[in-house]
CSV table of C-alpha atoms and ligand atoms in Angstrom, one decimal:
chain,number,residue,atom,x,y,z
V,20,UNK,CA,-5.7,16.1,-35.4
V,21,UNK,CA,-8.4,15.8,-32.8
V,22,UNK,CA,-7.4,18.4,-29.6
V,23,UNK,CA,-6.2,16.5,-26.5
V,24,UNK,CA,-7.7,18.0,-23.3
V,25,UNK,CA,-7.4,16.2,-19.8
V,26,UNK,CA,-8.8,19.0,-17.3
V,27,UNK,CA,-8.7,17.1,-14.1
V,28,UNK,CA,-5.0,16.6,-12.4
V,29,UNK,CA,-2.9,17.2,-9.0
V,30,UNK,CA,0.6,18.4,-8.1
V,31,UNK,CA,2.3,18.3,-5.1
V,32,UNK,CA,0.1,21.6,-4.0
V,33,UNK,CA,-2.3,19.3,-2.7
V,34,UNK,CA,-1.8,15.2,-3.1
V,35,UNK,CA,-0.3,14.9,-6.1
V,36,UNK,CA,3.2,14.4,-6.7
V,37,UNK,CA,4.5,16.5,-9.2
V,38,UNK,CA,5.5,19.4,-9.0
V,39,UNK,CA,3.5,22.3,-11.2
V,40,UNK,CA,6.0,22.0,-13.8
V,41,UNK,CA,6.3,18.4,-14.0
V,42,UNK,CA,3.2,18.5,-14.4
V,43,UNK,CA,2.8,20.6,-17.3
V,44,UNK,CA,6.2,18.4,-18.8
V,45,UNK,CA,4.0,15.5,-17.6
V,46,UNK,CA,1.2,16.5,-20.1
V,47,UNK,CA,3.7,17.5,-23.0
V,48,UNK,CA,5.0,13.7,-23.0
V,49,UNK,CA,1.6,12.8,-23.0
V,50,UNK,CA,1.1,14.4,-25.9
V,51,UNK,CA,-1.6,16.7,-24.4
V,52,UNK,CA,-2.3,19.9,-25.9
V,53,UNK,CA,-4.4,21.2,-22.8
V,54,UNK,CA,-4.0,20.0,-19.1
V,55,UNK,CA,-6.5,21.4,-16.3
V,56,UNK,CA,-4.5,22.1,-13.1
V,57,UNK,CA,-7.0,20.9,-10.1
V,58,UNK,CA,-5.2,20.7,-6.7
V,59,UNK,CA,-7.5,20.0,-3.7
V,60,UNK,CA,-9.0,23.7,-2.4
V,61,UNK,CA,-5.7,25.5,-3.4
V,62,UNK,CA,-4.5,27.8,-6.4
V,63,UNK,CA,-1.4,27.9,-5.3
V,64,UNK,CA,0.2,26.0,-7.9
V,65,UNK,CA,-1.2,27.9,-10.7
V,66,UNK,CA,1.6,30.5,-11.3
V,67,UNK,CA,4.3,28.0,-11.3
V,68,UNK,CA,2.1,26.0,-13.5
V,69,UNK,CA,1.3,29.4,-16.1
V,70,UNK,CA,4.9,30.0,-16.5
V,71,UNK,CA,5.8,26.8,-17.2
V,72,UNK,CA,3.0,26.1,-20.1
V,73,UNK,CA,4.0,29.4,-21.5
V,74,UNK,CA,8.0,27.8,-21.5
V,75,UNK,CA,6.9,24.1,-22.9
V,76,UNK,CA,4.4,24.6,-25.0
V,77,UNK,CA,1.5,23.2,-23.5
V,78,UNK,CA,-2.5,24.7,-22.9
V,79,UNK,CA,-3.1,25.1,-19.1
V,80,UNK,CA,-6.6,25.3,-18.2
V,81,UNK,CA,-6.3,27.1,-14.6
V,82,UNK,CA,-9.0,24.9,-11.9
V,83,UNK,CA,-9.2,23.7,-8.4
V,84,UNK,CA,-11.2,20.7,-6.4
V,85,UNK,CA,-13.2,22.1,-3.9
V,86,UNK,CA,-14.2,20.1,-1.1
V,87,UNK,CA,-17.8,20.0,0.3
V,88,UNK,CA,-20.1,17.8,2.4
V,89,UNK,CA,-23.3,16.1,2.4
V,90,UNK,CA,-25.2,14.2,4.8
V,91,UNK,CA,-21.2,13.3,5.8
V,92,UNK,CA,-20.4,12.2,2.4
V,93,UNK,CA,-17.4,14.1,0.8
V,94,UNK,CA,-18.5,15.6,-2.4
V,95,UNK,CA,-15.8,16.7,-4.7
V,96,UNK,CA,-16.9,20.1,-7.1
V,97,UNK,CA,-14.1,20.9,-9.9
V,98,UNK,CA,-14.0,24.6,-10.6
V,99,UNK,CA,-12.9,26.5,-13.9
V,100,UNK,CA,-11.4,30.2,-14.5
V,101,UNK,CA,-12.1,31.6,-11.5
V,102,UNK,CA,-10.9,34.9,-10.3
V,103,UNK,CA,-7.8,33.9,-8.3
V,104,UNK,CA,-8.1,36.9,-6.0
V,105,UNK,CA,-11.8,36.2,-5.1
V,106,UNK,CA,-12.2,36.4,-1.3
V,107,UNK,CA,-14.9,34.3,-0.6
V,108,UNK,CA,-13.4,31.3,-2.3
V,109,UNK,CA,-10.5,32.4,-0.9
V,110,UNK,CA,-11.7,32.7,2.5
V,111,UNK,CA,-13.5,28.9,1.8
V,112,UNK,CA,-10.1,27.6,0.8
V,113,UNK,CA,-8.7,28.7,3.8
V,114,UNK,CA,-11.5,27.2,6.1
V,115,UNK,CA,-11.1,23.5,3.9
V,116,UNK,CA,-7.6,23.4,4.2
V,117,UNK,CA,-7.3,24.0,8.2
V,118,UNK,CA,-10.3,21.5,8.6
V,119,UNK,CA,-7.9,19.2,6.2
V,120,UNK,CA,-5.3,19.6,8.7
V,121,UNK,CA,-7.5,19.1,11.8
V,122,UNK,CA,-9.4,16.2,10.1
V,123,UNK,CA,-6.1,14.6,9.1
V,124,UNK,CA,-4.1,14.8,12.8
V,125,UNK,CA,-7.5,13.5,14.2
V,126,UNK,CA,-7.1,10.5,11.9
V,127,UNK,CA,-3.5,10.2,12.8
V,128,UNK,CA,-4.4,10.1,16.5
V,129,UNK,CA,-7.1,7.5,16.1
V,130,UNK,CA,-4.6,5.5,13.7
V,131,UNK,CA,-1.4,5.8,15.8
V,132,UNK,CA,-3.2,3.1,18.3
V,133,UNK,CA,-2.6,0.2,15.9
V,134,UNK,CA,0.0,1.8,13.8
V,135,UNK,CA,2.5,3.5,16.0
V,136,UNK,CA,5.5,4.3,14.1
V,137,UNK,CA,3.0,6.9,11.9
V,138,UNK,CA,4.6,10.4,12.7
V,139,UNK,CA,2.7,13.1,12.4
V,140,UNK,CA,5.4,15.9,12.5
V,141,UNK,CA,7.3,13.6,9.7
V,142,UNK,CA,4.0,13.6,7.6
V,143,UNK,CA,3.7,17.8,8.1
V,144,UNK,CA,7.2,18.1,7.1
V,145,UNK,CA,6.8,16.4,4.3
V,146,UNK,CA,4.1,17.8,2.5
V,147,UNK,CA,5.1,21.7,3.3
V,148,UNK,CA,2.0,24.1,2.8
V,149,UNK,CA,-0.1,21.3,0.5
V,150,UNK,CA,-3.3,21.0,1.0
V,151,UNK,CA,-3.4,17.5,3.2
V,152,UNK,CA,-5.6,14.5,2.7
V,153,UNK,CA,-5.4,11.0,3.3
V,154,UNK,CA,-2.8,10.4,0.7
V,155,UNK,CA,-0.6,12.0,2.8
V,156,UNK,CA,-1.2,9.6,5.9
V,157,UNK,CA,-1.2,6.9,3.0
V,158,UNK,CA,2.9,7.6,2.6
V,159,UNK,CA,3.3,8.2,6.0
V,160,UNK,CA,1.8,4.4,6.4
V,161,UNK,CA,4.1,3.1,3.5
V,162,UNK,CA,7.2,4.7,4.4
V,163,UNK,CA,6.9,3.0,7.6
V,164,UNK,CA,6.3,-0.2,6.2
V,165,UNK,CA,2.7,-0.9,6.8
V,166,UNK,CA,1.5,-1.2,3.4
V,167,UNK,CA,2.9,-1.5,-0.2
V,168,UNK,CA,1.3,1.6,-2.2
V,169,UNK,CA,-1.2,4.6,-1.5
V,170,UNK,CA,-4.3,2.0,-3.0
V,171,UNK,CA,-3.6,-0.4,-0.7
V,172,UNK,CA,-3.6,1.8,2.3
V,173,UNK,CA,-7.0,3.2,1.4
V,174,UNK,CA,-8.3,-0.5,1.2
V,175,UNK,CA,-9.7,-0.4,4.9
V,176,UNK,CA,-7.2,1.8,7.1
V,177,UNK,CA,-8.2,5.0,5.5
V,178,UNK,CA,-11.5,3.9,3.5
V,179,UNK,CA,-14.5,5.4,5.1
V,180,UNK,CA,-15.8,2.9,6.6
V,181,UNK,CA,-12.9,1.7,8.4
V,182,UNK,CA,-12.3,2.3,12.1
V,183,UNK,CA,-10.1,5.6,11.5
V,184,UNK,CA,-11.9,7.6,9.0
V,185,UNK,CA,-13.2,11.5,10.0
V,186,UNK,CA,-15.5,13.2,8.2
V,187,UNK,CA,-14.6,16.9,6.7
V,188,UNK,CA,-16.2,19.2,8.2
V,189,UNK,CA,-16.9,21.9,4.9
V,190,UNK,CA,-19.2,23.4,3.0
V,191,UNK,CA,-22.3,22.3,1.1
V,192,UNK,CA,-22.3,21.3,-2.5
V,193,UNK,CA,-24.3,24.2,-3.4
V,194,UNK,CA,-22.8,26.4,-1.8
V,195,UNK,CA,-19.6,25.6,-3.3
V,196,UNK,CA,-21.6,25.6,-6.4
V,197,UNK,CA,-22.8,29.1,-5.8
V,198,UNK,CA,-19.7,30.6,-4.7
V,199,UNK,CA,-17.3,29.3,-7.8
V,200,UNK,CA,-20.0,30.9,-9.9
V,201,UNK,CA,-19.9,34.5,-8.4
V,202,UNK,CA,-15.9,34.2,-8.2
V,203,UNK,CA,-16.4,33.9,-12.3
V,204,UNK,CA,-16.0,30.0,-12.4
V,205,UNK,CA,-17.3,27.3,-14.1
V,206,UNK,CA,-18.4,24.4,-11.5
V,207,UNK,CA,-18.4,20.7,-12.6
V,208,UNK,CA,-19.3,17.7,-10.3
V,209,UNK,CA,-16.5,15.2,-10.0
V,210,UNK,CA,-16.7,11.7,-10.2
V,211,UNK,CA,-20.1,11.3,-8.7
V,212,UNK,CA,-20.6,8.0,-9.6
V,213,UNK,CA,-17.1,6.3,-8.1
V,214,UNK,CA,-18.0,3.1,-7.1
V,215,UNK,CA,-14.7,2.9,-4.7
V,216,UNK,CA,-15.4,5.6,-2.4
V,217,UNK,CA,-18.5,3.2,-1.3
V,218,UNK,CA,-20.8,6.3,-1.9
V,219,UNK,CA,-22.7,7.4,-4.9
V,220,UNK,CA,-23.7,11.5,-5.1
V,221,UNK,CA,-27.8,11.2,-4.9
V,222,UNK,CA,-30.1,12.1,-7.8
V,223,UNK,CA,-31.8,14.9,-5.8
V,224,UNK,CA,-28.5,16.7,-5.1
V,225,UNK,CA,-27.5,16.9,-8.7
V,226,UNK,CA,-31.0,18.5,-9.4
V,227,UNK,CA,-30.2,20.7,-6.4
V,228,UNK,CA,-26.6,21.7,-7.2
V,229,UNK,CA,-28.2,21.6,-11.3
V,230,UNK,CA,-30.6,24.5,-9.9
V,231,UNK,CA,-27.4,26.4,-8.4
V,232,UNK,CA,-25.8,26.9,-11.3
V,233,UNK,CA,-24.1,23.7,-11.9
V,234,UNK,CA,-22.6,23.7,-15.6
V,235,UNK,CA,-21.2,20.2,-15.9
V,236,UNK,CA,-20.6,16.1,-14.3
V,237,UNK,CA,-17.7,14.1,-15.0
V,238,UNK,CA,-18.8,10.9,-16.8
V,239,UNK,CA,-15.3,9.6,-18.1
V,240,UNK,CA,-14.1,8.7,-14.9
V,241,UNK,CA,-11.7,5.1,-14.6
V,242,UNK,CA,-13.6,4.9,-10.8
V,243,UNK,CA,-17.4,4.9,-13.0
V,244,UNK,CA,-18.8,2.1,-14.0
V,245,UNK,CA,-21.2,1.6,-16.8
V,246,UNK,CA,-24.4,1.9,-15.0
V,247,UNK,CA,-22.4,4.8,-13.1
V,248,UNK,CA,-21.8,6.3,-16.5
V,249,UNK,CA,-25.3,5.4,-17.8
V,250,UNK,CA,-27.1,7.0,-14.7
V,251,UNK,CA,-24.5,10.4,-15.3
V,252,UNK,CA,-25.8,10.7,-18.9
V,253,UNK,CA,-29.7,10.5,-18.0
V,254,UNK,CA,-29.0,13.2,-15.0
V,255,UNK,CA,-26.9,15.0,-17.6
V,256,UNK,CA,-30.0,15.4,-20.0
V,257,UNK,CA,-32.6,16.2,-18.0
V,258,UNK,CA,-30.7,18.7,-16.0
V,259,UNK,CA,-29.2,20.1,-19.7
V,260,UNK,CA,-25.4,19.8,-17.7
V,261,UNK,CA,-22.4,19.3,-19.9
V,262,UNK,CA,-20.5,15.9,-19.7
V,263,UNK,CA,-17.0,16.1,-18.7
V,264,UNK,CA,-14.3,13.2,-18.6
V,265,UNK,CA,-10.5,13.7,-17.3
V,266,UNK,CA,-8.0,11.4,-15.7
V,267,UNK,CA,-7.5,12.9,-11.9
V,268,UNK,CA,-4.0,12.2,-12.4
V,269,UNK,CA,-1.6,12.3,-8.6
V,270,UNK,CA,1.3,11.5,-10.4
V,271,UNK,CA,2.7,8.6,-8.5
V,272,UNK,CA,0.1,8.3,-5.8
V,273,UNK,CA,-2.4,6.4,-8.2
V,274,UNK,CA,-2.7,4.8,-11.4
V,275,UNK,CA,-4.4,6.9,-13.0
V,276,UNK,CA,-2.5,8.2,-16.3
V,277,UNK,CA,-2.9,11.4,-17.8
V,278,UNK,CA,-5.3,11.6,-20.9
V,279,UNK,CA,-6.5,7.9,-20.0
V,280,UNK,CA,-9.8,10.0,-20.3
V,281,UNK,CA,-10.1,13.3,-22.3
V,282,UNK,CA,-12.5,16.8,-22.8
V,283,UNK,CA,-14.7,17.5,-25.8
V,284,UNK,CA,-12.7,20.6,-27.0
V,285,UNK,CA,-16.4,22.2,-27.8
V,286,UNK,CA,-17.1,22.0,-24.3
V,287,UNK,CA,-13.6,23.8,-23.2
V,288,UNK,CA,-15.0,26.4,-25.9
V,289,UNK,CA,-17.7,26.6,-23.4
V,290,UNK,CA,-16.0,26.8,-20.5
V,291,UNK,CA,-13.6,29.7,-21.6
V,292,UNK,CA,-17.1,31.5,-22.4
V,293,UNK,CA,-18.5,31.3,-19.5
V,294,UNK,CA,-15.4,31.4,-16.6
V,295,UNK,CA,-13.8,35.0,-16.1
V,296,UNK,CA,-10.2,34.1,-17.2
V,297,UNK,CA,-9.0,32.1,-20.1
V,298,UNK,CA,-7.1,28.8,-21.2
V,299,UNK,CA,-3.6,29.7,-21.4
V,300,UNK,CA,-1.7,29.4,-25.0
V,301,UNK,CA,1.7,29.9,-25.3
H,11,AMP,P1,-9.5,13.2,1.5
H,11,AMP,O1,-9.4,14.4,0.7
H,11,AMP,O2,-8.6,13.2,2.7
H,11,AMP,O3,-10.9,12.7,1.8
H,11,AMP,O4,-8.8,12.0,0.6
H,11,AMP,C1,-9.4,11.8,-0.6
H,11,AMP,C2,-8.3,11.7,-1.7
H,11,AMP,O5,-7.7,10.4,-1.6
H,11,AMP,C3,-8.8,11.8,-3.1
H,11,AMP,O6,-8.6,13.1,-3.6
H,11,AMP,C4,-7.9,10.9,-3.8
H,11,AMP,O7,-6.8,11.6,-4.4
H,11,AMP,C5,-7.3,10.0,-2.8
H,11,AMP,N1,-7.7,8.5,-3.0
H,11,AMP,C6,-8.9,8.0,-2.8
H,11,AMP,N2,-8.9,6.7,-3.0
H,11,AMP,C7,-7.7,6.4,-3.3
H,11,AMP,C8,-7.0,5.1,-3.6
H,11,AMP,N3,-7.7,4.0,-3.6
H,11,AMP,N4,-5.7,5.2,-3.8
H,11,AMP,C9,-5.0,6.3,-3.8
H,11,AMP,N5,-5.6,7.5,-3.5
H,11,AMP,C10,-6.9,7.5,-3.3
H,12,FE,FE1,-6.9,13.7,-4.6
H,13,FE,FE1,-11.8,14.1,-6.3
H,14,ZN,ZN1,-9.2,15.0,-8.4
C-alpha cells in the first residue's frame, strides 16, 4: 500500500486545536503513516509531538510555518528538519511571535469599536504561550456571539481588506528562505496560490525566493484553484522546485481534514536528504 504523508498541520502551539498528541492520534485515525507538525513560527510542540508518534505508531515529520512579508502581503514559508536549537531562527521566531502579539492587540483595539464585548485579556488567557493569529480573535468573536464559526469571522471582520486588518511586520521571504536553509531545513512555499486570502504570491518572487534556496511549492492545496494549480506547476518547472500538497489541518478551526491532500513519499525521501534531522519512526 501506497505511503500516506500529509506534512502540513497545526496544534494548539499556534492556531490549531489539538493538542501535539491529538494530533499525532488525529493522524493515526486517519490512517496516516507520516504527519508533518507545522505550527505558526514555533517548535514548541515538537517534543510532545516526538514522544507521542514514538507511543502510537505514527511517522512525525518535525516542521514549522514561518511567517514573512512582502510588499504587506503575508507570505507563509513551511520549513523541514531544521536544527531546533538554531539561534537565528530561533531569534526570528521570537521576533514573529511578539509582532503576532502586537499585530493581534492592535487588531483588537481597532475591532473593540464595533465589537465591544471582544476581551483581549480573555483571548490571552486562552491561548497560553501559542503563537497568536487571527484565529484566535476569530473565537474570541464567536464565543461572544458575533459570528457562527472561525470562516465566517474571516469573511470581512478579519479578512485583509476589511476595516480591522494589520499587517505583520516580519521578515522577507528570502530571508526566511535563507535562514531555514543554514539552520539545516528544507524550505517550501505554502499555498501561494490561495485564492481566499485575496492575494496571489507573484511570479518574480518565487524566482527570487527559487534563487535562495527554495526547494519546494505547495500545489495540492483545497484554497488553489485549477489555474492556481496550473500556474504552481509551470513555476515549479522552470524553477526545477519540488511540488508539495498537504491539508493545513487546525483541527476544529477549519475544515480542512487531514490527508484531504497528501506528499509524494519520493519527495519526503528528498526532504530527509537534504534537512539536518530525520522523519521520526517508531
Ligand atoms: P494571521 O497569522 O493572523 O495572519 O492569520 C492567518 C491564519 O488564519 C492562517 O494561518 C489560517 O490558519 C487562518 N485562516 C485564514 N483564513 C481562514 C478562514 N477562512 N477560516 C479559518 N481560518 C482561517
Ligand atoms: Fe494557521
Ligand atoms: Fe499558512
Ligand atoms: Zn498552515
Amino acid at each position: 500500500m501506497a505511503s500516506q504523508i500529509d506534512p502540513h498541520a497545526h496544534t494548539l502551539h499556534s492556531d490549531g486545536t489539538d493538542t501535539p498528541e491529538g494530533l499525532v492520534l488525529a493522524a493515526k485515525r486517519a490512517g496516516l503513516d507520516v504527519v508533518g507538525i507545522t505550527d505558526h513560527d514555533t517548535t514548541q510542540g515538537w517534543a510532545e509531538a516526538v514522544e507521542a508518534a514514538r507511543r502510537h505508531g505514527v511517522g512525525l515529520l518535525r516542521g514549522v510555518e514561518v511567517s514573512a512579508v512582502y510588499q504587506g502581503n503575508s507570505v507563509h514559508i513551511l520549513g523541514y528538519l531544521m536544527d531546533p536549537q538554531d539561534h537565528s531562527l530561533n531569534l526570528l521566531f521570537e521576533d514573529a511571535r511578539r509582532e503576532r502579539s502586537t499585530r493581534l492587540a492592535q487588531m483588537a483595539s481597532n475591532l473593540a469599536a464595533d465589537y465591544p464585548l471582544l476581551d483581549w485579556d480573555a483571548l490571552k488567557e486562552r491561548a497560553g504561550d501559542a503563537a497568536l493569529g487571527r484565529p484566535h480573535l476569530a473565537d474570541e468573536l464567536v464565543l461572544q456571539g458575533y459570528f457562527p464559526n472561525r470562516s465566517a469571522a474571516f469573511e470581512w471582520a478579519l479578512h485583509p481588506s476589511g476595516p480591522y486588518y494589520v499587517p505583520q511586520k516580519v521578515a522577507s521571504p528570502t530571508e526566511v528562505v535563507e535562514l531555514i536553509r543554514r539552520a539545516g531545513g528544507v524550505p517550501v512555499l505554502a499555498h501561494p496560490q490561495s485564492s481566499t486570502r485575496g492575494w496571489r504570491v507573484p511570479e518574480e518572487l518565487v524566482a527570487e525566493m527559487a534563487e535562495a534556496g527554495l526547494f519546494g511549492i505547495e500545489r495540492d492545496h483545497r484554497d488553489h484553484d485549477a489555474a492556481g494549480r496550473e500556474t504552481v506547476e509551470r513555476l515549479a518547472a522552470s524553477h526545477a522546485l519540488f511540488m508539495t500538497g498537504g491539508s493545513d489541518y487546525h483541527g476544529t478551526g477549519k475544515p480542512n481534514f487531514l490527508g484531504e491532500n497528501s506528499l509524494d513519499p519520493y519527495i519526503l525521501a528528498e526532504i530527509e536528504a537534504q534537512g539536518t534531522s530525520k522523519v521520526v519512526r517508531s
